[in-house]
mmCIF file of C-alpha atoms and ligand atoms in Angstrom:
data_model
loop_
_atom_site.group_PDB
_atom_site.id
_atom_site.type_symbol
_atom_site.label_atom_id
_atom_site.label_comp_id
_atom_site.label_asym_id
_atom_site.label_seq_id
_atom_site.Cartn_x
_atom_site.Cartn_y
_atom_site.Cartn_z
ATOM 1 C CA UNK A 1 -51.321 -23.367 -87.002
ATOM 2 C CA UNK A 2 -49.018 -24.607 -84.248
ATOM 3 C CA UNK A 3 -50.066 -25.819 -80.826
ATOM 4 C CA UNK A 4 -49.570 -22.813 -78.595
ATOM 5 C CA UNK A 5 -48.517 -24.023 -75.140
ATOM 6 C CA UNK A 6 -47.132 -20.712 -73.928
ATOM 7 C CA UNK A 7 -48.050 -19.050 -70.627
ATOM 8 C CA UNK A 8 -50.378 -16.700 -72.451
ATOM 9 C CA UNK A 9 -51.732 -16.107 -74.904
ATOM 10 C CA UNK A 10 -53.393 -19.514 -74.919
ATOM 11 C CA UNK A 11 -55.337 -21.260 -77.600
ATOM 12 C CA UNK A 12 -58.927 -20.060 -77.783
ATOM 13 C CA UNK A 13 -62.034 -22.259 -77.773
ATOM 14 C CA UNK A 14 -64.159 -22.264 -80.897
ATOM 15 C CA UNK A 15 -67.226 -20.856 -79.141
ATOM 16 C CA UNK A 16 -65.135 -17.864 -77.985
ATOM 17 C CA UNK A 17 -63.869 -17.243 -81.509
ATOM 18 C CA UNK A 18 -67.422 -17.438 -82.829
ATOM 19 C CA UNK A 19 -68.687 -15.024 -80.162
ATOM 20 C CA UNK A 20 -66.095 -12.505 -81.283
ATOM 21 C CA UNK A 21 -67.246 -12.686 -84.858
ATOM 22 C CA UNK A 22 -70.922 -11.927 -84.204
ATOM 23 C CA UNK A 23 -72.559 -8.870 -85.642
ATOM 24 C CA UNK A 24 -72.625 -6.049 -83.097
ATOM 25 C CA UNK A 25 -74.613 -2.960 -82.263
ATOM 26 C CA UNK A 26 -73.131 0.411 -81.354
ATOM 27 C CA UNK A 27 -71.674 0.144 -77.855
ATOM 28 C CA UNK A 28 -71.876 3.920 -77.345
ATOM 29 C CA UNK A 29 -75.617 4.210 -77.954
ATOM 30 C CA UNK A 30 -77.115 0.780 -77.380
ATOM 31 C CA UNK A 31 -78.450 0.615 -73.820
ATOM 32 C CA UNK A 32 -78.559 -3.176 -73.991
ATOM 33 C CA UNK A 33 -74.803 -3.131 -74.309
ATOM 34 C CA UNK A 34 -74.470 -1.292 -70.988
ATOM 35 C CA UNK A 35 -76.431 -4.153 -69.406
ATOM 36 C CA UNK A 36 -74.298 -6.717 -71.200
ATOM 37 C CA UNK A 37 -71.084 -5.038 -70.086
ATOM 38 C CA UNK A 38 -72.229 -4.879 -66.458
ATOM 39 C CA UNK A 39 -73.460 -8.486 -66.455
ATOM 40 C CA UNK A 40 -70.100 -9.595 -67.832
ATOM 41 C CA UNK A 41 -68.258 -7.636 -65.129
ATOM 42 C CA UNK A 42 -70.563 -9.124 -62.487
ATOM 43 C CA UNK A 43 -69.957 -12.642 -63.757
ATOM 44 C CA UNK A 44 -66.221 -12.056 -63.524
ATOM 45 C CA UNK A 45 -66.559 -10.727 -59.953
ATOM 46 C CA UNK A 46 -68.674 -13.753 -59.038
ATOM 47 C CA UNK A 47 -65.977 -16.127 -60.308
ATOM 48 C CA UNK A 48 -63.479 -14.296 -58.083
ATOM 49 C CA UNK A 49 -65.773 -14.577 -55.064
ATOM 50 C CA UNK A 50 -66.242 -10.862 -54.601
ATOM 51 C CA UNK A 51 -68.955 -8.262 -54.317
ATOM 52 C CA UNK A 52 -66.466 -5.615 -55.463
ATOM 53 C CA UNK A 53 -67.019 -3.916 -58.786
ATOM 54 C CA UNK A 54 -64.995 -5.096 -61.769
ATOM 55 C CA UNK A 55 -64.300 -3.072 -64.898
ATOM 56 C CA UNK A 56 -63.253 -4.288 -68.313
ATOM 57 C CA UNK A 57 -60.768 -1.907 -69.922
ATOM 58 C CA UNK A 58 -59.733 -1.836 -73.540
ATOM 59 C CA UNK A 59 -56.051 -2.687 -73.531
ATOM 60 C CA UNK A 60 -54.007 -5.768 -72.672
ATOM 61 C CA UNK A 61 -52.889 -6.809 -69.191
ATOM 62 C CA UNK A 62 -50.286 -4.126 -68.622
ATOM 63 C CA UNK A 63 -52.929 -1.381 -68.811
ATOM 64 C CA UNK A 64 -54.635 -2.783 -65.708
ATOM 65 C CA UNK A 65 -51.395 -2.662 -63.709
ATOM 66 C CA UNK A 66 -50.659 0.873 -64.835
ATOM 67 C CA UNK A 67 -54.258 1.994 -64.182
ATOM 68 C CA UNK A 68 -54.168 0.630 -60.623
ATOM 69 C CA UNK A 69 -50.921 2.465 -59.877
ATOM 70 C CA UNK A 70 -51.897 5.680 -61.705
ATOM 71 C CA UNK A 71 -55.209 5.869 -59.862
ATOM 72 C CA UNK A 72 -53.803 5.253 -56.370
ATOM 73 C CA UNK A 73 -50.463 7.068 -56.414
ATOM 74 C CA UNK A 74 -49.877 10.713 -55.492
ATOM 75 C CA UNK A 75 -46.620 12.636 -55.376
ATOM 76 C CA UNK A 76 -44.348 11.283 -52.647
ATOM 77 C CA UNK A 77 -46.536 8.312 -51.657
ATOM 78 C CA UNK A 78 -44.521 5.432 -50.275
ATOM 79 C CA UNK A 79 -45.434 2.198 -52.020
ATOM 80 C CA UNK A 80 -44.202 -1.206 -50.928
ATOM 81 C CA UNK A 81 -43.213 -3.243 -53.979
ATOM 82 C CA UNK A 82 -42.913 -6.949 -53.230
ATOM 83 C CA UNK A 83 -40.199 -8.179 -55.550
ATOM 84 C CA UNK A 84 -39.433 -11.843 -56.053
ATOM 85 C CA UNK A 85 -39.780 -11.847 -59.804
ATOM 86 C CA UNK A 86 -39.609 -9.796 -62.975
ATOM 87 C CA UNK A 87 -43.211 -8.577 -62.847
ATOM 88 C CA UNK A 88 -42.922 -7.995 -59.107
ATOM 89 C CA UNK A 89 -40.026 -5.622 -59.615
ATOM 90 C CA UNK A 90 -41.657 -4.073 -62.675
ATOM 91 C CA UNK A 91 -44.314 -2.395 -60.540
ATOM 92 C CA UNK A 92 -41.615 -0.045 -59.229
ATOM 93 C CA UNK A 93 -41.373 1.610 -62.657
ATOM 94 C CA UNK A 94 -45.067 2.496 -62.682
ATOM 95 C CA UNK A 95 -44.945 3.765 -59.106
ATOM 96 C CA UNK A 96 -42.031 6.075 -59.906
ATOM 97 C CA UNK A 97 -43.584 7.193 -63.178
ATOM 98 C CA UNK A 98 -46.644 8.467 -61.273
ATOM 99 C CA UNK A 99 -44.617 10.281 -58.625
ATOM 100 C CA UNK A 100 -44.547 7.681 -55.881
ATOM 101 C CA UNK A 101 -41.578 6.391 -53.924
ATOM 102 C CA UNK A 102 -41.194 2.679 -54.650
ATOM 103 C CA UNK A 103 -39.770 0.832 -51.651
ATOM 104 C CA UNK A 104 -38.562 -2.524 -52.916
ATOM 105 C CA UNK A 105 -38.872 -5.551 -50.666
ATOM 106 C CA UNK A 106 -36.655 -7.935 -52.608
ATOM 107 C CA UNK A 107 -36.406 -11.627 -51.771
ATOM 108 C CA UNK A 108 -35.038 -14.766 -53.421
ATOM 109 C CA UNK A 109 -36.498 -15.139 -56.957
ATOM 110 C CA UNK A 110 -36.546 -18.921 -56.518
ATOM 111 C CA UNK A 111 -38.817 -18.859 -53.498
ATOM 112 C CA UNK A 112 -42.300 -17.618 -52.711
ATOM 113 C CA UNK A 113 -42.560 -14.631 -50.402
ATOM 114 C CA UNK A 114 -42.230 -15.817 -46.824
ATOM 115 C CA UNK A 115 -45.119 -14.398 -44.840
ATOM 116 C CA UNK A 116 -43.358 -14.467 -41.460
ATOM 117 C CA UNK A 117 -40.351 -12.609 -42.839
ATOM 118 C CA UNK A 118 -42.657 -10.068 -44.414
ATOM 119 C CA UNK A 119 -44.405 -9.591 -41.088
ATOM 120 C CA UNK A 120 -41.056 -9.004 -39.377
ATOM 121 C CA UNK A 121 -40.260 -6.389 -42.048
ATOM 122 C CA UNK A 122 -43.604 -4.662 -41.537
ATOM 123 C CA UNK A 123 -42.941 -4.355 -37.802
ATOM 124 C CA UNK A 124 -39.832 -2.312 -38.602
ATOM 125 C CA UNK A 125 -40.993 -0.429 -41.703
ATOM 126 C CA UNK A 126 -44.151 1.597 -42.095
ATOM 127 C CA UNK A 127 -45.830 4.509 -43.840
ATOM 128 C CA UNK A 128 -46.901 2.637 -46.967
ATOM 129 C CA UNK A 129 -50.025 3.769 -48.774
ATOM 130 C CA UNK A 130 -50.358 0.507 -50.652
ATOM 131 C CA UNK A 131 -48.375 -2.531 -51.666
ATOM 132 C CA UNK A 132 -48.030 -4.330 -54.992
ATOM 133 C CA UNK A 133 -47.951 -8.122 -55.110
ATOM 134 C CA UNK A 134 -47.742 -10.500 -58.045
ATOM 135 C CA UNK A 135 -49.778 -13.678 -57.641
ATOM 136 C CA UNK A 136 -48.078 -15.714 -60.374
ATOM 137 C CA UNK A 137 -44.839 -14.146 -61.612
ATOM 138 C CA UNK A 138 -44.999 -15.700 -65.067
ATOM 139 C CA UNK A 139 -41.332 -15.455 -66.200
ATOM 140 C CA UNK A 140 -40.380 -17.791 -63.323
ATOM 141 C CA UNK A 141 -43.753 -19.444 -62.629
ATOM 142 C CA UNK A 142 -43.488 -18.264 -59.031
ATOM 143 C CA UNK A 143 -46.766 -18.406 -57.124
ATOM 144 C CA UNK A 144 -47.008 -16.157 -54.089
ATOM 145 C CA UNK A 145 -49.390 -16.956 -51.211
ATOM 146 C CA UNK A 146 -51.685 -13.963 -51.656
ATOM 147 C CA UNK A 147 -54.192 -15.682 -49.360
ATOM 148 C CA UNK A 148 -51.796 -14.885 -46.501
ATOM 149 C CA UNK A 149 -49.944 -11.828 -47.828
ATOM 150 C CA UNK A 150 -53.013 -9.665 -48.487
ATOM 151 C CA UNK A 151 -54.679 -10.200 -45.081
ATOM 152 C CA UNK A 152 -51.324 -9.489 -43.415
ATOM 153 C CA UNK A 153 -50.889 -6.205 -45.286
ATOM 154 C CA UNK A 154 -54.476 -5.287 -44.439
ATOM 155 C CA UNK A 155 -53.726 -5.787 -40.738
ATOM 156 C CA UNK A 156 -50.979 -3.193 -41.138
ATOM 157 C CA UNK A 157 -53.419 -0.818 -42.841
ATOM 158 C CA UNK A 158 -51.814 -1.205 -46.266
ATOM 159 C CA UNK A 159 -53.987 -1.454 -49.382
ATOM 160 C CA UNK A 160 -53.055 -4.170 -51.866
ATOM 161 C CA UNK A 161 -52.726 -4.160 -55.638
ATOM 162 C CA UNK A 162 -52.491 -7.739 -56.872
ATOM 163 C CA UNK A 163 -51.424 -8.774 -60.369
ATOM 164 C CA UNK A 164 -53.088 -12.119 -60.942
ATOM 165 C CA UNK A 165 -53.110 -11.835 -64.722
ATOM 166 C CA UNK A 166 -51.557 -15.285 -65.117
ATOM 167 C CA UNK A 167 -52.693 -16.764 -61.797
ATOM 168 C CA UNK A 168 -56.421 -16.314 -61.696
ATOM 169 C CA UNK A 169 -58.774 -19.197 -62.424
ATOM 170 C CA UNK A 170 -55.872 -21.635 -62.710
ATOM 171 C CA UNK A 171 -55.047 -20.894 -59.090
ATOM 172 C CA UNK A 172 -57.800 -19.861 -56.739
ATOM 173 C CA UNK A 173 -58.462 -16.185 -56.046
ATOM 174 C CA UNK A 174 -60.914 -15.159 -53.296
ATOM 175 C CA UNK A 175 -60.956 -11.378 -53.358
ATOM 176 C CA UNK A 176 -63.264 -10.662 -50.415
ATOM 177 C CA UNK A 177 -61.932 -13.321 -48.083
ATOM 178 C CA UNK A 178 -58.328 -12.258 -48.668
ATOM 179 C CA UNK A 179 -59.067 -8.525 -48.670
ATOM 180 C CA UNK A 180 -57.577 -7.713 -52.084
ATOM 181 C CA UNK A 181 -58.153 -4.029 -52.882
ATOM 182 C CA UNK A 182 -57.291 -3.869 -56.559
ATOM 183 C CA UNK A 183 -57.021 -7.085 -58.536
ATOM 184 C CA UNK A 184 -55.656 -7.034 -62.083
ATOM 185 C CA UNK A 185 -56.521 -9.674 -64.675
ATOM 186 C CA UNK A 186 -56.096 -10.116 -68.403
ATOM 187 C CA UNK A 187 -58.077 -11.842 -71.139
ATOM 188 C CA UNK A 188 -55.343 -13.960 -72.705
ATOM 189 C CA UNK A 189 -54.099 -16.115 -69.829
ATOM 190 C CA UNK A 190 -56.242 -18.749 -68.056
ATOM 191 C CA UNK A 191 -59.413 -16.969 -69.193
ATOM 192 C CA UNK A 192 -58.378 -18.072 -72.707
ATOM 193 C CA UNK A 193 -59.882 -15.234 -74.681
ATOM 194 C CA UNK A 194 -57.682 -13.413 -77.198
ATOM 195 C CA UNK A 195 -55.298 -10.635 -76.141
ATOM 196 C CA UNK A 196 -56.868 -7.214 -75.805
ATOM 197 C CA UNK A 197 -58.693 -6.762 -72.515
ATOM 198 C CA UNK A 198 -57.656 -6.119 -68.965
ATOM 199 C CA UNK A 199 -59.933 -6.431 -65.955
ATOM 200 C CA UNK A 200 -59.663 -4.492 -62.740
ATOM 201 C CA UNK A 201 -61.594 -5.302 -59.562
ATOM 202 C CA UNK A 202 -61.748 -2.452 -57.043
ATOM 203 C CA UNK A 203 -62.656 -2.501 -53.337
ATOM 204 C CA UNK A 204 -64.600 0.280 -51.618
ATOM 205 C CA UNK A 205 -61.457 1.181 -49.641
ATOM 206 C CA UNK A 206 -59.505 1.652 -52.861
ATOM 207 C CA UNK A 207 -62.334 3.694 -54.412
ATOM 208 C CA UNK A 208 -62.343 5.902 -51.332
ATOM 209 C CA UNK A 209 -58.613 6.563 -51.678
ATOM 210 C CA UNK A 210 -59.034 7.408 -55.363
ATOM 211 C CA UNK A 211 -61.925 9.754 -54.583
ATOM 212 C CA UNK A 212 -60.112 11.558 -51.775
ATOM 213 C CA UNK A 213 -56.929 12.344 -53.659
ATOM 214 C CA UNK A 214 -55.455 15.828 -53.337
ATOM 215 C CA UNK A 215 -54.106 15.831 -56.872
ATOM 216 C CA UNK A 216 -55.632 14.802 -60.204
ATOM 217 C CA UNK A 217 -54.841 11.442 -61.753
ATOM 218 C CA UNK A 218 -52.207 12.110 -64.411
ATOM 219 C CA UNK A 219 -53.853 10.014 -67.097
ATOM 220 C CA UNK A 220 -57.166 9.519 -68.811
ATOM 221 C CA UNK A 221 -56.768 6.023 -70.197
ATOM 222 C CA UNK A 222 -55.253 4.710 -66.964
ATOM 223 C CA UNK A 223 -57.671 6.594 -64.705
ATOM 224 C CA UNK A 224 -60.090 4.144 -63.111
ATOM 225 C CA UNK A 225 -62.389 6.881 -61.811
ATOM 226 C CA UNK A 226 -63.471 7.848 -65.337
ATOM 227 C CA UNK A 227 -65.785 4.830 -65.117
ATOM 228 C CA UNK A 228 -67.577 6.222 -62.029
ATOM 229 C CA UNK A 229 -71.358 5.803 -62.374
ATOM 230 C CA UNK A 230 -71.058 4.603 -65.956
ATOM 231 C CA UNK A 231 -74.015 2.300 -65.339
ATOM 232 C CA UNK A 232 -76.321 4.980 -63.933
ATOM 233 C CA UNK A 233 -75.278 7.442 -66.636
ATOM 234 C CA UNK A 234 -75.309 4.775 -69.364
ATOM 235 C CA UNK A 235 -72.105 6.313 -70.583
ATOM 236 C CA UNK A 236 -68.646 4.869 -71.163
ATOM 237 C CA UNK A 237 -65.556 7.064 -71.139
ATOM 238 C CA UNK A 238 -64.576 5.687 -74.550
ATOM 239 C CA UNK A 239 -66.024 3.283 -77.113
ATOM 240 C CA UNK A 240 -65.922 -0.208 -75.705
ATOM 241 C CA UNK A 241 -64.386 -3.047 -77.774
ATOM 242 C CA UNK A 242 -67.675 -4.873 -78.051
ATOM 243 C CA UNK A 243 -66.448 -7.908 -80.025
ATOM 244 C CA UNK A 244 -63.645 -8.541 -77.553
ATOM 245 C CA UNK A 245 -66.196 -8.358 -74.749
ATOM 246 C CA UNK A 246 -68.482 -10.874 -76.488
ATOM 247 C CA UNK A 247 -65.523 -13.236 -76.597
ATOM 248 C CA UNK A 248 -64.602 -12.582 -72.988
ATOM 249 C CA UNK A 249 -68.162 -13.273 -71.882
ATOM 250 C CA UNK A 250 -68.185 -16.654 -73.606
ATOM 251 C CA UNK A 251 -64.789 -17.507 -72.131
ATOM 252 C CA UNK A 252 -66.063 -16.657 -68.629
ATOM 253 C CA UNK A 253 -69.223 -18.715 -69.226
ATOM 254 C CA UNK A 254 -66.965 -21.615 -70.227
ATOM 255 C CA UNK A 255 -65.101 -21.345 -66.914
ATOM 256 C CA UNK A 256 -68.323 -21.107 -64.924
ATOM 257 C CA UNK A 257 -69.761 -24.208 -66.622
ATOM 258 C CA UNK A 258 -66.617 -26.242 -65.944
ATOM 259 C CA UNK A 259 -66.747 -27.395 -62.333
ATOM 260 C CA UNK A 260 -63.412 -29.215 -62.623
ATOM 261 C CA UNK A 261 -61.511 -26.148 -63.832
ATOM 262 C CA UNK A 262 -59.387 -25.493 -60.735
ATOM 263 C CA UNK A 263 -58.916 -29.140 -59.875
ATOM 264 C CA UNK A 264 -57.747 -29.929 -63.403
ATOM 265 C CA UNK A 265 -55.149 -27.143 -63.283
ATOM 266 C CA UNK A 266 -53.811 -28.590 -60.075
ATOM 267 C CA UNK A 267 -53.507 -32.174 -61.296
ATOM 268 C CA UNK A 268 -52.133 -31.241 -64.740
ATOM 269 C CA UNK A 269 -49.500 -28.998 -63.133
ATOM 270 C CA UNK A 270 -48.506 -31.653 -60.627
ATOM 271 C CA UNK A 271 -48.255 -34.342 -63.296
ATOM 272 C CA UNK A 272 -46.155 -32.044 -65.506
ATOM 273 C CA UNK A 273 -43.721 -31.246 -62.703
ATOM 274 C CA UNK A 274 -43.446 -34.919 -61.754
ATOM 275 C CA UNK A 275 -42.773 -36.002 -65.339
ATOM 276 C CA UNK A 276 -39.899 -33.509 -65.616
ATOM 277 C CA UNK A 277 -38.449 -34.281 -62.205
ATOM 278 C CA UNK A 278 -38.461 -38.042 -62.798
ATOM 279 C CA UNK A 279 -36.407 -37.406 -65.939
ATOM 280 C CA UNK A 280 -33.894 -35.445 -63.870
ATOM 281 C CA UNK A 281 -34.878 -32.005 -65.157
ATOM 282 C CA UNK A 282 -34.762 -29.282 -62.503
ATOM 283 C CA UNK A 283 -37.673 -26.975 -61.971
ATOM 284 C CA UNK A 284 -36.629 -23.354 -61.655
ATOM 285 C CA UNK A 285 -38.343 -22.640 -58.351
ATOM 286 C CA UNK A 286 -37.686 -24.225 -54.956
ATOM 287 C CA UNK A 287 -41.275 -23.749 -53.818
ATOM 288 C CA UNK A 288 -44.317 -21.708 -54.849
ATOM 289 C CA UNK A 289 -45.300 -23.630 -57.972
ATOM 290 C CA UNK A 290 -48.032 -22.104 -60.070
ATOM 291 C CA UNK A 291 -50.684 -24.400 -61.503
ATOM 292 C CA UNK A 292 -50.784 -22.370 -64.722
ATOM 293 C CA UNK A 293 -47.170 -22.559 -65.898
ATOM 294 C CA UNK A 294 -44.233 -24.918 -65.378
ATOM 295 C CA UNK A 295 -40.763 -23.422 -65.587
ATOM 296 C CA UNK A 296 -37.706 -25.656 -65.829
ATOM 297 C CA UNK A 297 -34.000 -25.022 -66.109
ATOM 298 C CA UNK A 298 -32.469 -25.578 -69.518
ATOM 299 C CA UNK A 299 -30.730 -28.959 -69.138
ATOM 300 C CA UNK A 300 -27.005 -29.268 -69.767
ATOM 301 C CA UNK A 301 -26.057 -30.081 -73.338
ATOM 302 C CA UNK A 302 -28.593 -27.883 -75.111
ATOM 303 C CA UNK A 303 -29.607 -24.244 -75.276
ATOM 304 C CA UNK A 304 -33.082 -22.843 -74.767
ATOM 305 C CA UNK A 305 -33.102 -21.693 -78.370
ATOM 306 C CA UNK A 306 -32.286 -25.169 -79.708
ATOM 307 C CA UNK A 307 -35.015 -26.790 -77.654
ATOM 308 C CA UNK A 308 -37.640 -24.200 -78.544
ATOM 309 C CA UNK A 309 -36.741 -24.293 -82.258
ATOM 310 C CA UNK A 310 -36.940 -28.063 -82.458
ATOM 311 C CA UNK A 311 -40.236 -28.177 -80.556
ATOM 312 C CA UNK A 312 -41.641 -25.722 -83.069
ATOM 313 C CA UNK A 313 -40.127 -27.127 -86.264
ATOM 314 C CA UNK A 314 -40.313 -30.867 -85.583
ATOM 315 C CA UNK A 315 -43.475 -31.050 -83.478
ATOM 316 C CA UNK A 316 -45.360 -27.856 -84.251
ATOM 317 C CA UNK A 317 -45.504 -26.960 -80.564
ATOM 318 C CA UNK A 318 -44.716 -23.480 -79.325
ATOM 319 C CA UNK A 319 -43.210 -23.287 -75.841
ATOM 320 C CA UNK A 320 -41.731 -20.125 -74.343
ATOM 321 C CA UNK A 321 -38.319 -19.066 -73.213
ATOM 322 C CA UNK A 322 -38.164 -16.333 -70.635
ATOM 323 C CA UNK A 323 -36.833 -12.805 -70.449
ATOM 324 C CA UNK A 324 -34.984 -10.276 -68.325
ATOM 325 C CA UNK A 325 -32.771 -12.014 -65.751
ATOM 326 C CA UNK A 326 -34.123 -15.410 -66.847
ATOM 327 C CA UNK A 327 -33.451 -15.085 -70.579
ATOM 328 C CA UNK A 328 -31.863 -18.277 -71.908
ATOM 329 C CA UNK A 329 -31.934 -19.890 -68.455
ATOM 330 C CA UNK A 330 -35.354 -21.505 -68.408
ATOM 331 C CA UNK A 331 -38.153 -22.834 -70.583
ATOM 332 C CA UNK A 332 -41.804 -22.312 -69.798
ATOM 333 C CA UNK A 333 -44.753 -24.551 -70.563
ATOM 334 C CA UNK A 334 -48.129 -22.903 -70.221
ATOM 335 C CA UNK A 335 -50.953 -25.205 -69.143
ATOM 336 C CA UNK A 336 -53.639 -22.718 -68.392
ATOM 337 C CA UNK A 337 -57.278 -22.327 -69.303
ATOM 338 C CA UNK A 338 -58.274 -23.966 -72.563
ATOM 339 C CA UNK A 339 -54.761 -25.460 -72.902
ATOM 340 C CA UNK A 340 -54.916 -27.277 -69.614
ATOM 341 C CA UNK A 341 -55.706 -30.882 -70.544
ATOM 342 C CA UNK A 342 -53.997 -34.232 -70.029
ATOM 343 C CA UNK A 343 -54.105 -34.748 -73.785
ATOM 344 C CA UNK A 344 -52.154 -31.550 -74.523
ATOM 345 C CA UNK A 345 -49.597 -32.142 -71.818
ATOM 346 C CA UNK A 346 -49.062 -35.741 -72.867
ATOM 347 C CA UNK A 347 -48.300 -34.485 -76.374
ATOM 348 C CA UNK A 348 -45.939 -31.799 -75.077
ATOM 349 C CA UNK A 349 -44.042 -34.212 -72.826
ATOM 350 C CA UNK A 350 -43.695 -36.832 -75.564
ATOM 351 C CA UNK A 351 -42.352 -34.216 -77.982
ATOM 352 C CA UNK A 352 -40.031 -32.655 -75.418
ATOM 353 C CA UNK A 353 -38.640 -36.080 -74.604
ATOM 354 C CA UNK A 354 -37.873 -36.745 -78.286
ATOM 355 C CA UNK A 355 -36.334 -33.295 -78.748
ATOM 356 C CA UNK A 356 -34.011 -33.691 -75.767
ATOM 357 C CA UNK A 357 -32.966 -37.143 -76.943
ATOM 358 C CA UNK A 358 -32.243 -35.742 -80.425
ATOM 359 C CA UNK A 359 -30.100 -33.045 -78.845
ATOM 360 C CA UNK A 360 -28.259 -35.757 -76.871
ATOM 361 C CA UNK A 361 -29.276 -34.329 -73.512
ATOM 362 C CA UNK A 362 -28.639 -36.765 -70.701
ATOM 363 C CA UNK A 363 -31.909 -37.714 -68.989
ATOM 364 C CA UNK A 364 -32.386 -39.988 -65.984
ATOM 365 C CA UNK A 365 -35.363 -41.555 -67.748
ATOM 366 C CA UNK A 366 -37.848 -40.631 -70.451
ATOM 367 C CA UNK A 367 -40.192 -37.717 -69.817
ATOM 368 C CA UNK A 368 -43.500 -39.516 -69.409
ATOM 369 C CA UNK A 369 -46.684 -37.722 -68.462
ATOM 370 C CA UNK A 370 -48.678 -40.158 -66.353
HETATM 371 C C1 LIG B 401 -49.172 -11.599 -69.067
HETATM 372 C C2 LIG B 401 -48.980 -10.867 -67.832
HETATM 373 C C3 LIG B 401 -49.295 -9.512 -67.726
HETATM 374 C C4 LIG B 401 -49.835 -8.736 -68.873
HETATM 375 O O1 LIG B 401 -48.908 -8.637 -69.877
HETATM 376 P P1 LIG B 401 -49.301 -8.727 -71.408
HETATM 377 O O2 LIG B 401 -48.483 -7.692 -72.049
HETATM 378 O O3 LIG B 401 -50.774 -8.502 -71.495
HETATM 379 O O4 LIG B 401 -48.927 -10.106 -71.843
HETATM 380 C C5 LIG B 401 -49.139 -8.899 -66.506
HETATM 381 N N1 LIG B 401 -48.669 -9.562 -65.445
HETATM 382 C C6 LIG B 401 -48.355 -10.855 -65.498
HETATM 383 C C7 LIG B 401 -47.842 -11.538 -64.274
HETATM 384 C C8 LIG B 401 -48.501 -11.552 -66.697
HETATM 385 O O5 LIG B 401 -48.188 -12.853 -66.771
#
C-alpha cells in the first residue's frame, strides 16, 4: 500500500479499521443501536462545540451538501452563494437544481473572503433566505474566516450553510458561537474514517425553516426532515450503515482523546508551508491558508503529472493534483487527521525534494521540513 497524503481520503488508524470489522446487530430492530447512533451524533456535536442536533447520513460528503440545500430551498428562493473556490461555486448547481435562484458573490480565488467587502455588499443586496459558505475549499486549500462570516450573515438575518468537510477538526469550528445553521462534514477528511458517511448539524432556526415550508422537499434521501423524532420513535428512515458508524465513532473518540489535535494541525501546516517557501516554491493562495491541506503551484520545469507520478512510483507516496480551473496548475498535500504528523511530513518533503531535483527543477534550497 502507498502512503496516502491526499486531502481526503486519509489513511485510517488501525483501531478504526478494527471497529469497522466487528460483528454487528440489526440496526433496524436493535434499540441499543438507536442509543449508539445518538451518542455518536452527540459526541460529534460536542467536538464542534454545539448543542445543535447532528445526523449521520449514509452517503459521502456531497450528500450532506445536497441535503442541506434540498431541505432549505423552495421555488424562487434567493440564495447567496459565496464563491472563492471550486466547491464554493459548486453550491450554485444544487441551489438551481432545487428551484432556487443562486446569487453568486464571486471574489478572488487566491484570497479568503474579505468580511468588510462582504458587509458592504450586504448593505446593497438583500432578500436572501440563506447563504452557502465553504470553510476550506479543498482544491485550492483556501480557508475562509467562517468565525466572522457566519455572525455577519446572521446579523443580516441570513441563515448559513457551511461546508467544512475538509476544514473541521484540523481547523477549529465553533458552531454555536459563530451561529452556523447547517454544518456539513464528511467521514474521510480530518476525521480519518473511511469514505461513506456525511454528517449534518442543524440549528433550531434551520429546522424551523424546514418545518414551515410551503412546498414538499423534492427528495427522500436528501430530505433532512425524514429523521425528525427518529430517537423518540426508535425508527430510522432507512437502514443505517452500522459498520461505518462503528468506525466513525472510534475515529471521533480518537480525536477527543488527542488534546493536541488542533495545535498539531497548525504547526504541521506552518512547517510545511515554510519548507516549501524557503525552497522558492510558491503557495497557491495569498492568504487564508488551511491547516489541513497545503497547495503549491507547479514549479517551472516540470508538470504536475510528472511530479505526482514520480512521488508515487519512486517513493510510494500519493499526493493530489487538483481539478476544474486548477487542473494541472497546483499540487496538494493533505496533512489532516491521522496523516498529520511531523514524521509523515518529513518523509513527504524529503521525497518531494528528491523528485524535483531528479526533474531538474530549479530550487532556491532543498525542501527541508524543520
Ligand atoms: C471532500 C469534500 C467534500 C465531499 O466530497 P467527497 O465526494 O465526499 O470527496 C465536500 N466539500 C469539500 C470542501 C470537500 O473537500
